[in-house]
CSV table of C-alpha atoms and ligand atoms in Angstrom, one decimal:
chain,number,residue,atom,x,y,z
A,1,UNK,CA,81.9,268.7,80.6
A,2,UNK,CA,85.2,269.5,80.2
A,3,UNK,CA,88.2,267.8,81.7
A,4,UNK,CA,90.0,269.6,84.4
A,5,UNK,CA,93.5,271.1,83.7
A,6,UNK,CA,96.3,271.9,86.0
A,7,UNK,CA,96.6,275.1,86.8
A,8,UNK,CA,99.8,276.2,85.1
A,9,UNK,CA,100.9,278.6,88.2
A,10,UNK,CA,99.8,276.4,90.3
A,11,UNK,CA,101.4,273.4,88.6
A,12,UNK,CA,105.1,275.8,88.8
A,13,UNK,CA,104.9,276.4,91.9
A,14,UNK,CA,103.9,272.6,93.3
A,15,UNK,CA,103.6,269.9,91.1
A,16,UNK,CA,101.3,266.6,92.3
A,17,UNK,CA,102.5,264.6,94.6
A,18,UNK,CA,104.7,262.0,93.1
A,19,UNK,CA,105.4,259.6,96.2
A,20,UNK,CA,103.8,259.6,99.5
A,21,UNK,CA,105.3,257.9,102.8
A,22,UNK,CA,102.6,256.2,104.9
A,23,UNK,CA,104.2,256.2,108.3
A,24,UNK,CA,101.8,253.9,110.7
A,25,UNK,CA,102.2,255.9,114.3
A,26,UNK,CA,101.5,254.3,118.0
A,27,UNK,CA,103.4,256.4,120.6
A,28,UNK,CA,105.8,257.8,118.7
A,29,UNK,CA,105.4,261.9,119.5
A,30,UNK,CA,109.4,262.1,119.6
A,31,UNK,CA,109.9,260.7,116.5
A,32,UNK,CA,107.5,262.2,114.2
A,33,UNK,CA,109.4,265.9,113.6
A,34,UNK,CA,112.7,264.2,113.2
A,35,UNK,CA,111.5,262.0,110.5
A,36,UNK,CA,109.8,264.6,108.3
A,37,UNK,CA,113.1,267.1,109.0
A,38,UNK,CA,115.4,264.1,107.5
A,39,UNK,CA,112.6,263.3,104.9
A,40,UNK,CA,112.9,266.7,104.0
A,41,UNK,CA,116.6,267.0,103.7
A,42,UNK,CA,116.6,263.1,101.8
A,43,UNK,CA,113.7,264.1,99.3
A,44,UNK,CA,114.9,267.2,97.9
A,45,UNK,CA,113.7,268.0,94.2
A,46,UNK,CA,111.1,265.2,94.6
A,47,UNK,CA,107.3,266.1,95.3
A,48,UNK,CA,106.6,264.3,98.3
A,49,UNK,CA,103.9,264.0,100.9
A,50,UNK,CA,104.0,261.8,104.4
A,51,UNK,CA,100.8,260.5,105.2
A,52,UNK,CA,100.8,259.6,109.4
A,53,UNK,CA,98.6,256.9,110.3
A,54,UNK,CA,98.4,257.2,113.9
A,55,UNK,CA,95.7,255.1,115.6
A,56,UNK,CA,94.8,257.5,118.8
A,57,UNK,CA,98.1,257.4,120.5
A,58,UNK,CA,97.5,257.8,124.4
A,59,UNK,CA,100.8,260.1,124.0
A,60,UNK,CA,99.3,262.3,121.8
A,61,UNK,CA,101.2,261.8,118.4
A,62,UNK,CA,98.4,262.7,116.7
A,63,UNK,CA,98.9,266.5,118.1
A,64,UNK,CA,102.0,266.6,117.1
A,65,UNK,CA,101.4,265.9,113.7
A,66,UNK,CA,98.6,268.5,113.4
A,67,UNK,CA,101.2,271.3,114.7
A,68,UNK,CA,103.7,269.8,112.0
A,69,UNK,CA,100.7,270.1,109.4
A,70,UNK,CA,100.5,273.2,110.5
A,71,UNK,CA,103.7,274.2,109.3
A,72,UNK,CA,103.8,271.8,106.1
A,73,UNK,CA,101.4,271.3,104.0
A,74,UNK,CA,102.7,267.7,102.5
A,75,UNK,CA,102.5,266.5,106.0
A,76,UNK,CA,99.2,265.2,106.7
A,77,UNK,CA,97.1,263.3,109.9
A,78,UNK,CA,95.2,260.2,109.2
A,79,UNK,CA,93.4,259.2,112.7
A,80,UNK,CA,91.4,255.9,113.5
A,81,UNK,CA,90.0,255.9,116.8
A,82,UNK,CA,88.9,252.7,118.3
A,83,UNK,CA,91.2,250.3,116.2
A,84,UNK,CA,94.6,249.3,116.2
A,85,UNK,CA,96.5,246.8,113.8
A,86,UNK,CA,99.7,247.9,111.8
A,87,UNK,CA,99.0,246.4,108.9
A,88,UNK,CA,95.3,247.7,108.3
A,89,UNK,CA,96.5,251.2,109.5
A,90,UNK,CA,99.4,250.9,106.2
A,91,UNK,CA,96.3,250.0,104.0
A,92,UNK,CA,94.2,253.3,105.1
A,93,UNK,CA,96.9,255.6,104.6
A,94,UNK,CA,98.1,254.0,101.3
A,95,UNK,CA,94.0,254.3,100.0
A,96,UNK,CA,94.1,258.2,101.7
A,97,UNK,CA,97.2,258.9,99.2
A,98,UNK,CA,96.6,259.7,95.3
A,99,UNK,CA,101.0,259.6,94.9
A,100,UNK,CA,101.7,256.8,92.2
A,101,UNK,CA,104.3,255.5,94.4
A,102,UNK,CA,104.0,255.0,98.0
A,103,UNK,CA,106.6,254.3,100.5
A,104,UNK,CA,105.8,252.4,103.8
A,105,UNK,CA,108.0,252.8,106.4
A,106,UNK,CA,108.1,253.3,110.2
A,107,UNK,CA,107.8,256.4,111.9
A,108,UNK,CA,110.5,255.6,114.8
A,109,UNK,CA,113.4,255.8,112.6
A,110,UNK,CA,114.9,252.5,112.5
A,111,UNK,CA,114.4,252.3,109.1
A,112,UNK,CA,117.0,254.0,106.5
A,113,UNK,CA,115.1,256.8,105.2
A,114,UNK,CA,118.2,257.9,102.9
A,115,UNK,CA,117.7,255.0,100.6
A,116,UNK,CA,114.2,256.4,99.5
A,117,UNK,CA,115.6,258.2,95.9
A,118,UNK,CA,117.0,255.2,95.1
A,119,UNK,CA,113.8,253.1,95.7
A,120,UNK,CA,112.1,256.1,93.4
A,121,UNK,CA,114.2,255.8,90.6
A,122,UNK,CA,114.1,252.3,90.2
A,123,UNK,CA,110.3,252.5,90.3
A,124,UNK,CA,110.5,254.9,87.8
A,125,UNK,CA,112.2,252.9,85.1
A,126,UNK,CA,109.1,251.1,84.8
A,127,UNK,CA,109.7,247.3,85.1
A,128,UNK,CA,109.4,246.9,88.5
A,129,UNK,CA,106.0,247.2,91.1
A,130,UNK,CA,107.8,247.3,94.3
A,131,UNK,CA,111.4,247.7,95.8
A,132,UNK,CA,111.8,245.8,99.3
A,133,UNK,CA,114.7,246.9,101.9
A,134,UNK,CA,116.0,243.9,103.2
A,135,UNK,CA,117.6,243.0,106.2
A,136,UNK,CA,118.8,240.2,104.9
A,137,UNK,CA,120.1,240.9,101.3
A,138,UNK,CA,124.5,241.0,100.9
A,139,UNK,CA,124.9,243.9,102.6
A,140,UNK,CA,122.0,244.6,105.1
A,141,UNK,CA,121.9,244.0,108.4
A,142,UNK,CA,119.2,243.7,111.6
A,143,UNK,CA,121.2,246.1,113.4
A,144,UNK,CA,121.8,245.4,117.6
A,145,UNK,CA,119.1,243.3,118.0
A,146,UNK,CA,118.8,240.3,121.0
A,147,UNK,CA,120.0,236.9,119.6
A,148,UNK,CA,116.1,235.9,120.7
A,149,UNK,CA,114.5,238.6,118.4
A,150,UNK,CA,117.1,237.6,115.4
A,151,UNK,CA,116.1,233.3,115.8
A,152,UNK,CA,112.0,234.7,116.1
A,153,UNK,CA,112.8,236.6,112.9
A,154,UNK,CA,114.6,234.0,111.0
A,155,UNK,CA,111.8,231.4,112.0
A,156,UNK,CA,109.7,233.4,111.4
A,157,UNK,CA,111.1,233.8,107.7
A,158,UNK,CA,111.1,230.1,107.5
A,159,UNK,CA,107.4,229.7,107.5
A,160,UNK,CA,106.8,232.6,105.8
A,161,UNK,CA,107.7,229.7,102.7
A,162,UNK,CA,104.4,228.6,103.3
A,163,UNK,CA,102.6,231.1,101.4
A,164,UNK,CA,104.8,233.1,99.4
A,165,UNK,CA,106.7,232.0,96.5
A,166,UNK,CA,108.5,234.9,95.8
A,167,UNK,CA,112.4,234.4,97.0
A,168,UNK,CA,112.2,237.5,99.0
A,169,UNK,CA,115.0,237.4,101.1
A,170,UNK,CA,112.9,239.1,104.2
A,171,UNK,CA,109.5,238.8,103.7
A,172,UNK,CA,108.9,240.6,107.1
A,173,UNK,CA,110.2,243.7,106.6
A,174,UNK,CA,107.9,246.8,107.0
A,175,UNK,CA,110.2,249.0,104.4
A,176,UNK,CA,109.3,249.0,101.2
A,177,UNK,CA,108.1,251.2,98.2
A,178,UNK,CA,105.3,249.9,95.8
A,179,UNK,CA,103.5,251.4,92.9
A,180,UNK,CA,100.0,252.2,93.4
A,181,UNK,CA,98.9,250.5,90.7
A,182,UNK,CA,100.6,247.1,92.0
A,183,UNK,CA,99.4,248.1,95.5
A,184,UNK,CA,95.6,248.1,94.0
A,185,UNK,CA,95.5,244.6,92.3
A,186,UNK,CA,96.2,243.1,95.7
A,187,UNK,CA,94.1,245.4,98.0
A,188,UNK,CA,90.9,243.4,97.7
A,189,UNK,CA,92.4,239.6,99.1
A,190,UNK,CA,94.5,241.3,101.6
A,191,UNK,CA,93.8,239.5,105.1
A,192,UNK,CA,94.9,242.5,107.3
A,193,UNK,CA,95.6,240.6,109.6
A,194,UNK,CA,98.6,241.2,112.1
A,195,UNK,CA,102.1,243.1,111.2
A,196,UNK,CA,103.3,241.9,108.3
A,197,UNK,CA,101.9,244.3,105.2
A,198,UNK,CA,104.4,243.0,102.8
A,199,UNK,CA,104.1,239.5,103.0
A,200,UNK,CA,99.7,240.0,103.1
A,201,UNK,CA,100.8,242.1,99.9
A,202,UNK,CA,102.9,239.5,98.1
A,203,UNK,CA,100.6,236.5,98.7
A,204,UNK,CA,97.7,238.3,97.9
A,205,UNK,CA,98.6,240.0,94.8
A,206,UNK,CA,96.3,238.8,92.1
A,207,UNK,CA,99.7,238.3,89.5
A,208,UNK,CA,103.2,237.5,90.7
A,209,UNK,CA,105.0,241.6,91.9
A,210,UNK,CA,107.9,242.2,90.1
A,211,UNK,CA,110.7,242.9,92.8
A,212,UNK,CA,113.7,244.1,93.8
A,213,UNK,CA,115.5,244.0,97.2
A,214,UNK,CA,118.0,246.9,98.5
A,215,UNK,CA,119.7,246.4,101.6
A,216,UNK,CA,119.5,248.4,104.5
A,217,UNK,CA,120.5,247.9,108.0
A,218,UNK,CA,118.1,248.1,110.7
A,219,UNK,CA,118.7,251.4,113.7
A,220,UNK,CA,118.3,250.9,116.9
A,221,UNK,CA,115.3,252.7,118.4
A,222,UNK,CA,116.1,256.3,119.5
A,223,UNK,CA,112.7,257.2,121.2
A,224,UNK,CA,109.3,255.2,122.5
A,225,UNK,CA,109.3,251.5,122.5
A,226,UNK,CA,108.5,248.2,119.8
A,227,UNK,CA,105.0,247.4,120.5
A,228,UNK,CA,106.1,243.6,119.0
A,229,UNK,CA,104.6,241.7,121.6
A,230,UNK,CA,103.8,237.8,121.8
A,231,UNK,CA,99.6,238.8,120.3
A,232,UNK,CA,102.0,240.1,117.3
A,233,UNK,CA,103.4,236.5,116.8
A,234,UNK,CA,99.8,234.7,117.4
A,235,UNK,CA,98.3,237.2,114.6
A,236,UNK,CA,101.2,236.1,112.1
A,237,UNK,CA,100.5,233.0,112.7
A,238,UNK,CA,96.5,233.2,111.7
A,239,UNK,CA,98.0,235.5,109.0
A,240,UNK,CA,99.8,232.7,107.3
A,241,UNK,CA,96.9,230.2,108.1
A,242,UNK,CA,94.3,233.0,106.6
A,243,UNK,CA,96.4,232.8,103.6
A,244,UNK,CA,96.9,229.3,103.2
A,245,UNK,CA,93.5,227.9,103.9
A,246,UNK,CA,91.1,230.9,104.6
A,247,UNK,CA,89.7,230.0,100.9
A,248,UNK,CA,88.3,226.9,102.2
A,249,UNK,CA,87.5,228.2,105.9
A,250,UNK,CA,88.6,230.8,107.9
A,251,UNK,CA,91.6,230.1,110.2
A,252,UNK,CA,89.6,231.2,113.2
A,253,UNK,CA,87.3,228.7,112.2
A,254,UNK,CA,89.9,225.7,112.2
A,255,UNK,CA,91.2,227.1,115.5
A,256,UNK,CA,88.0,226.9,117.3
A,257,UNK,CA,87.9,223.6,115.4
A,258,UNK,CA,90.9,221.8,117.0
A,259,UNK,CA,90.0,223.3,120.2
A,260,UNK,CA,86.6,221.6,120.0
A,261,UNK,CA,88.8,218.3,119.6
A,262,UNK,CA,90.9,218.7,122.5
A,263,UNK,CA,87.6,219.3,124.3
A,264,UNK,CA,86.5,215.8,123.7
A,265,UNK,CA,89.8,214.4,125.4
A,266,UNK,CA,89.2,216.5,127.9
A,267,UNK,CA,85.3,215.3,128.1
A,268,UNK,CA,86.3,211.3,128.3
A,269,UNK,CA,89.7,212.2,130.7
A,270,UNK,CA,87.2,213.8,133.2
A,271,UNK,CA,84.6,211.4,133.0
A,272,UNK,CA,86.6,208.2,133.1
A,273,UNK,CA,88.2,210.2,136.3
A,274,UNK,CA,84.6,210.9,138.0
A,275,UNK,CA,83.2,207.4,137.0
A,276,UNK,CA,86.1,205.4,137.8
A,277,UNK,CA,88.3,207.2,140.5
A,278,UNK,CA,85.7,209.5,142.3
A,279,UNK,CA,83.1,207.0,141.2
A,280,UNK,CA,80.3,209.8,141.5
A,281,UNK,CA,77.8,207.6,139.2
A,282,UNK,CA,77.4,207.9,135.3
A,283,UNK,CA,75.1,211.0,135.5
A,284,UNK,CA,76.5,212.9,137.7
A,285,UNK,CA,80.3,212.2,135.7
A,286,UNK,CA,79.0,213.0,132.5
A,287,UNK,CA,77.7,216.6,133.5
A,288,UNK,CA,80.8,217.2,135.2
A,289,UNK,CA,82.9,216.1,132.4
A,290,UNK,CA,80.5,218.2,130.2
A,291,UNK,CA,81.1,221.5,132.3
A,292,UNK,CA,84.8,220.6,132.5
A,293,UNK,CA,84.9,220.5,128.7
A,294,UNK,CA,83.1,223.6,127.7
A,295,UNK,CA,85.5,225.8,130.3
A,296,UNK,CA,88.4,224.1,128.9
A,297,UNK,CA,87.0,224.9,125.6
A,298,UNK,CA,86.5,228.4,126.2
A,299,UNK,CA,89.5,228.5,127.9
A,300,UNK,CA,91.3,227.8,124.9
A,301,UNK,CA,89.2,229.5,122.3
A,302,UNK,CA,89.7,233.0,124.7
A,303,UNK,CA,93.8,232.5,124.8
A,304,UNK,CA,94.2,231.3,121.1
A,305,UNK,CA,91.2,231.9,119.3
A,306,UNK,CA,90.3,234.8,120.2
A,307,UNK,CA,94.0,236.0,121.0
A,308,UNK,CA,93.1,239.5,119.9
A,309,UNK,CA,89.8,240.3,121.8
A,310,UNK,CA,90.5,238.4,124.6
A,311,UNK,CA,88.1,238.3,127.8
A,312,UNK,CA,89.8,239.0,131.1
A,313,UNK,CA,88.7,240.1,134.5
A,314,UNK,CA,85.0,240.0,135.3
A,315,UNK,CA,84.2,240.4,131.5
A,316,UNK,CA,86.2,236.5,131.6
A,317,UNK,CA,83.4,235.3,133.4
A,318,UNK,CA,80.2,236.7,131.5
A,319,UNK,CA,82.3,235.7,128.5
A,320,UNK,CA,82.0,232.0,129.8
A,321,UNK,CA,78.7,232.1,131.1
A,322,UNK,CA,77.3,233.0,127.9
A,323,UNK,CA,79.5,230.6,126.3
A,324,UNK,CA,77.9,228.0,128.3
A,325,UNK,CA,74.1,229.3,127.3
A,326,UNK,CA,75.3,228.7,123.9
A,327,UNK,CA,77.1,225.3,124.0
A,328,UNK,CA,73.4,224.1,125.6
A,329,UNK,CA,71.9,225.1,122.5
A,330,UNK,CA,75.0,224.1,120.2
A,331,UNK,CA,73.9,220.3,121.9
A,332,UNK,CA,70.7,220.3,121.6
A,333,UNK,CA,71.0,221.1,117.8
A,334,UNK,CA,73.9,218.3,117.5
A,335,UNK,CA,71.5,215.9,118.7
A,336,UNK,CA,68.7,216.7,117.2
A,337,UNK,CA,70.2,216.6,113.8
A,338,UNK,CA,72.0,213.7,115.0
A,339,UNK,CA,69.1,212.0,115.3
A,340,UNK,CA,66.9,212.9,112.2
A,341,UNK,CA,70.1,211.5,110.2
A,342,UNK,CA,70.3,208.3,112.2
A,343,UNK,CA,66.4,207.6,111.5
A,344,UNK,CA,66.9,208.4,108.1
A,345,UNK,CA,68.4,205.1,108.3
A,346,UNK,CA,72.4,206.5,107.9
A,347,UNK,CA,75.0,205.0,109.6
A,348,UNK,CA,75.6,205.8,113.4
A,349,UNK,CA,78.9,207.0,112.7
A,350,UNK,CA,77.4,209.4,110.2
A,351,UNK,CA,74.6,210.7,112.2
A,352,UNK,CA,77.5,211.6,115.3
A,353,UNK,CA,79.4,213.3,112.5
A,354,UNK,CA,76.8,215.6,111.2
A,355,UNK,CA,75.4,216.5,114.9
A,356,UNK,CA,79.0,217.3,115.6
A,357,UNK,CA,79.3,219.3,112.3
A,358,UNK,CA,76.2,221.0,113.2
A,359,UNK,CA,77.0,222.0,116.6
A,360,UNK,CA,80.5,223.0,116.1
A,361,UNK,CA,79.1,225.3,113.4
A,362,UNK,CA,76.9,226.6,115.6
A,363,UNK,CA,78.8,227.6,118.6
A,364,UNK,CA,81.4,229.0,116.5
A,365,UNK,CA,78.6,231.6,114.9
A,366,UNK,CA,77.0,232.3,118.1
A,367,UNK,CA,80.1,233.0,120.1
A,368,UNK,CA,81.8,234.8,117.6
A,369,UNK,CA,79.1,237.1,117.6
A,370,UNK,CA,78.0,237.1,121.5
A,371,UNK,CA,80.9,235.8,123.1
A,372,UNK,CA,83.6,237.5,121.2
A,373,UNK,CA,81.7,240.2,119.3
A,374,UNK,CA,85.3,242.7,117.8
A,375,UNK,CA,84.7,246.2,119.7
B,1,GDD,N1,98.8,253.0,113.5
B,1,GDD,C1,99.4,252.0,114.2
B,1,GDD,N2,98.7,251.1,114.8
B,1,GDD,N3,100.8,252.0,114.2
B,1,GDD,C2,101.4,251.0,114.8
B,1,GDD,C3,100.7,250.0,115.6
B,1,GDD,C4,99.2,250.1,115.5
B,1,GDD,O1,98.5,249.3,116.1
B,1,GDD,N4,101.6,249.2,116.1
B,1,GDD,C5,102.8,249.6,115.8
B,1,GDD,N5,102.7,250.8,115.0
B,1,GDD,C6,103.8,251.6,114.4
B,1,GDD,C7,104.8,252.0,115.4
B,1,GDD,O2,104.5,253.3,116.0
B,1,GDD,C8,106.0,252.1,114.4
B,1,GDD,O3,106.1,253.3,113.7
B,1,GDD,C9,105.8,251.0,113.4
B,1,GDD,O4,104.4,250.8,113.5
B,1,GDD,C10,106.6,249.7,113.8
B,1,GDD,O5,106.3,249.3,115.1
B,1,GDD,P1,107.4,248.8,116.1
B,1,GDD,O6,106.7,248.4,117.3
B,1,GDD,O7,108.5,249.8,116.2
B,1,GDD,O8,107.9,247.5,115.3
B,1,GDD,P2,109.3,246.8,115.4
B,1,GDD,O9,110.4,247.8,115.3
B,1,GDD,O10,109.4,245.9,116.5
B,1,GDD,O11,109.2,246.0,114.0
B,1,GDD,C11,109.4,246.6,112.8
B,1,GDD,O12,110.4,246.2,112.1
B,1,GDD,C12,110.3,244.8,111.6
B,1,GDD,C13,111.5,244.5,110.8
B,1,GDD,O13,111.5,245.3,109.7
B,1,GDD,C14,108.1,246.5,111.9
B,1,GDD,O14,108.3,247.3,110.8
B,1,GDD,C15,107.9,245.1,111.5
B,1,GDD,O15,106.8,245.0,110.6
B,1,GDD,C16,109.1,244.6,110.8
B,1,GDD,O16,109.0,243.2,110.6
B,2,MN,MN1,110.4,249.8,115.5
């Protein structure tokens, strides 16, 4: 077989694409045709492509872009229907893209589109994998933003410490250009997880990404509206958790974990309250306390947990129902194991331990799969 060649006309007329914009899209159908007309104007000389990422916008971006496509043929229309999640909609387009270098940057304009060239010809000189706008650098700037969205942001930067060394000066920005290559040797340990693509990037590159921040201020939105939202702040925080312990077990894991703790302060509050106060009997105070627990527990699990596929409305309570069926079984396998370890002849404390490790095991399987099964 022989290898392909360019096709010299062809190759004259429009060389490959050299760097590709991935441009994740919710809502934005007034911003899409303004970005590509100042891409346009900004990328002059360079072969370029944008790659939208739009994950079924109820406004119909995705129409938009089609019509655009119509009309330019480096525009292009990634669509994922069923899902949403910034980050894992950067990765898809970035994979859908064969351009060596890829900028990411978002489609409602806030970020400085003119500083791309400069980006590109820094990557080009070869020594560097990836080129971060910062918000933060000498000479950047978040714009008009809220003196509550700046503090969220710097503490949010703050914790950020936690799992990446690098000395980025904002780790959470969502404007950047990488080089494939560099992009590739971290795809596989990315978490996904959340917002924040750069920082996933950075802490989950296999060897340490070579870097370089530019400065750019941050516009104010012209069109639509910042889906940043208080589920965006819980999903960084199981982002940096993921990162930080998801080696040894995964951060929903340890969630459901400590909320399986505060469910035994909740058991013995209730039941001293029944037994003592109410006085209802031992029985009848120990199933109380039990039922009291497990609602607490799912309670918990459903707002924190389970953040991102939370149960409400009527699908709240068949969520708890059958997280009740499976808490009955979760006891009876923490006492039975319980017990086989205790008449092995192991300490008490022991045998409680491992019926505890058993059941918690347990219910976190069962209703991670019944009870909070991802749509
Ligand atoms: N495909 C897809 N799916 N796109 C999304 C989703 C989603 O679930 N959520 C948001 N987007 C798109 C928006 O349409 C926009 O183009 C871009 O992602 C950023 O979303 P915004 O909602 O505008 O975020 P922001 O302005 O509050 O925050 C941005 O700036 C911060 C500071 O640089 C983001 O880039 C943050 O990641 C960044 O930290
Ligand atoms: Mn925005």
């Amino acid at each position: 077989m022989t290898a392909l060649q360019p096709l010299p006309s062809a190759r004259a007329r429009s060389p490959a694409v050299e760097l590709a914009i991935v441009a994740p899209t919710f809502n934005e159908k007034d911003n899409v045709a303004e970005l590509t007309t100042r891409l346009e104007q900004t990328l002059h000389g360079i072969p370029w492509e944008i790659v939208f990422v739009d994950d079924d916008s109820p406004d119909g971006t995705a129409e938009v872009v089609v019509e655009l496509a119509q009309l330019r043929p480096n525009v292009r229309c990634l669509r994922r229907i069923g899902r949403r999640g910034l980050s894992r909609a950067v990765v898809e387009g970035i994979l859908a893209t064969t351009a060596p270098y890829i900028a990411v940057m978002d489609a409602d304009l806030q970020h400085d589109e003119t500083l791309l060239p400069k980006m590109l010809a820094r990557l080009r000189q070869g020594d560097l994998d990836i080129v971060v706008g910062s918000r933060y650098a000498t000479g950047g700037s978040i714009g008009a933003w809220k003196s509550s969205r700046a503090a969220m942001s710097r503490w949010a930067t703050a914790i950020s410490r936690l799992v990446v060394t690098a000395d980025l000066s904002d780790p959470m920005s969502g404007f950047f250009m990488i080089r494939r290559d560099a992009f590739l040797r971290a795809v596989r340990n990315l978490s996904g997880e959340g917002y924040k693509i750069l920082l996933d990037i950075f802490a989950s590159s296999s060897t340490p990404l070579r870097f370089v921040e530019i400065s750019y201020t941050f516009r104010s939105r012209r069109a639509g509206q910042s889906k940043l939202d208080s589920a965006v702040m819980w999903e960084y925080l199981m982002l940096i958790a993921d990162k930080r312990f998801g080696h040894i077990l995964p951060a929903r894991f340890i969630m459901f974990s400590v909320v399986g703790l505060s469910g035994v302060a909740v058991h013995m509050a209730s039941l001293g309250l029944f037994y003592e106060v109410v006085r209802t009997g031992f029985g009848v105070a120990q199933t109380i306390a039990t039922l009291v627990a497990m609602t607490s527990n799912y309670w918990l699990n459903n707002l924190l947990t389970y953040h991102d596929r939370r149960r409400r409305g009527f699908r709240f309570v068949t969520g708890l129902l059958s997280f009740y069926a499976i808490c009955s079984v979760g006891v009876v396998a923490n006492v039975g194991v319980a017990s086989f370890v205790f008449h092995e002849h192991y300490r008490w404390w022991l045998a409680g331990v491992a019926g505890a490790i058993v059941g918690t095991v347990w219910n976190y399987a069962a209703s991670a799969i019944f009870t909070w099964r991802g749509r």
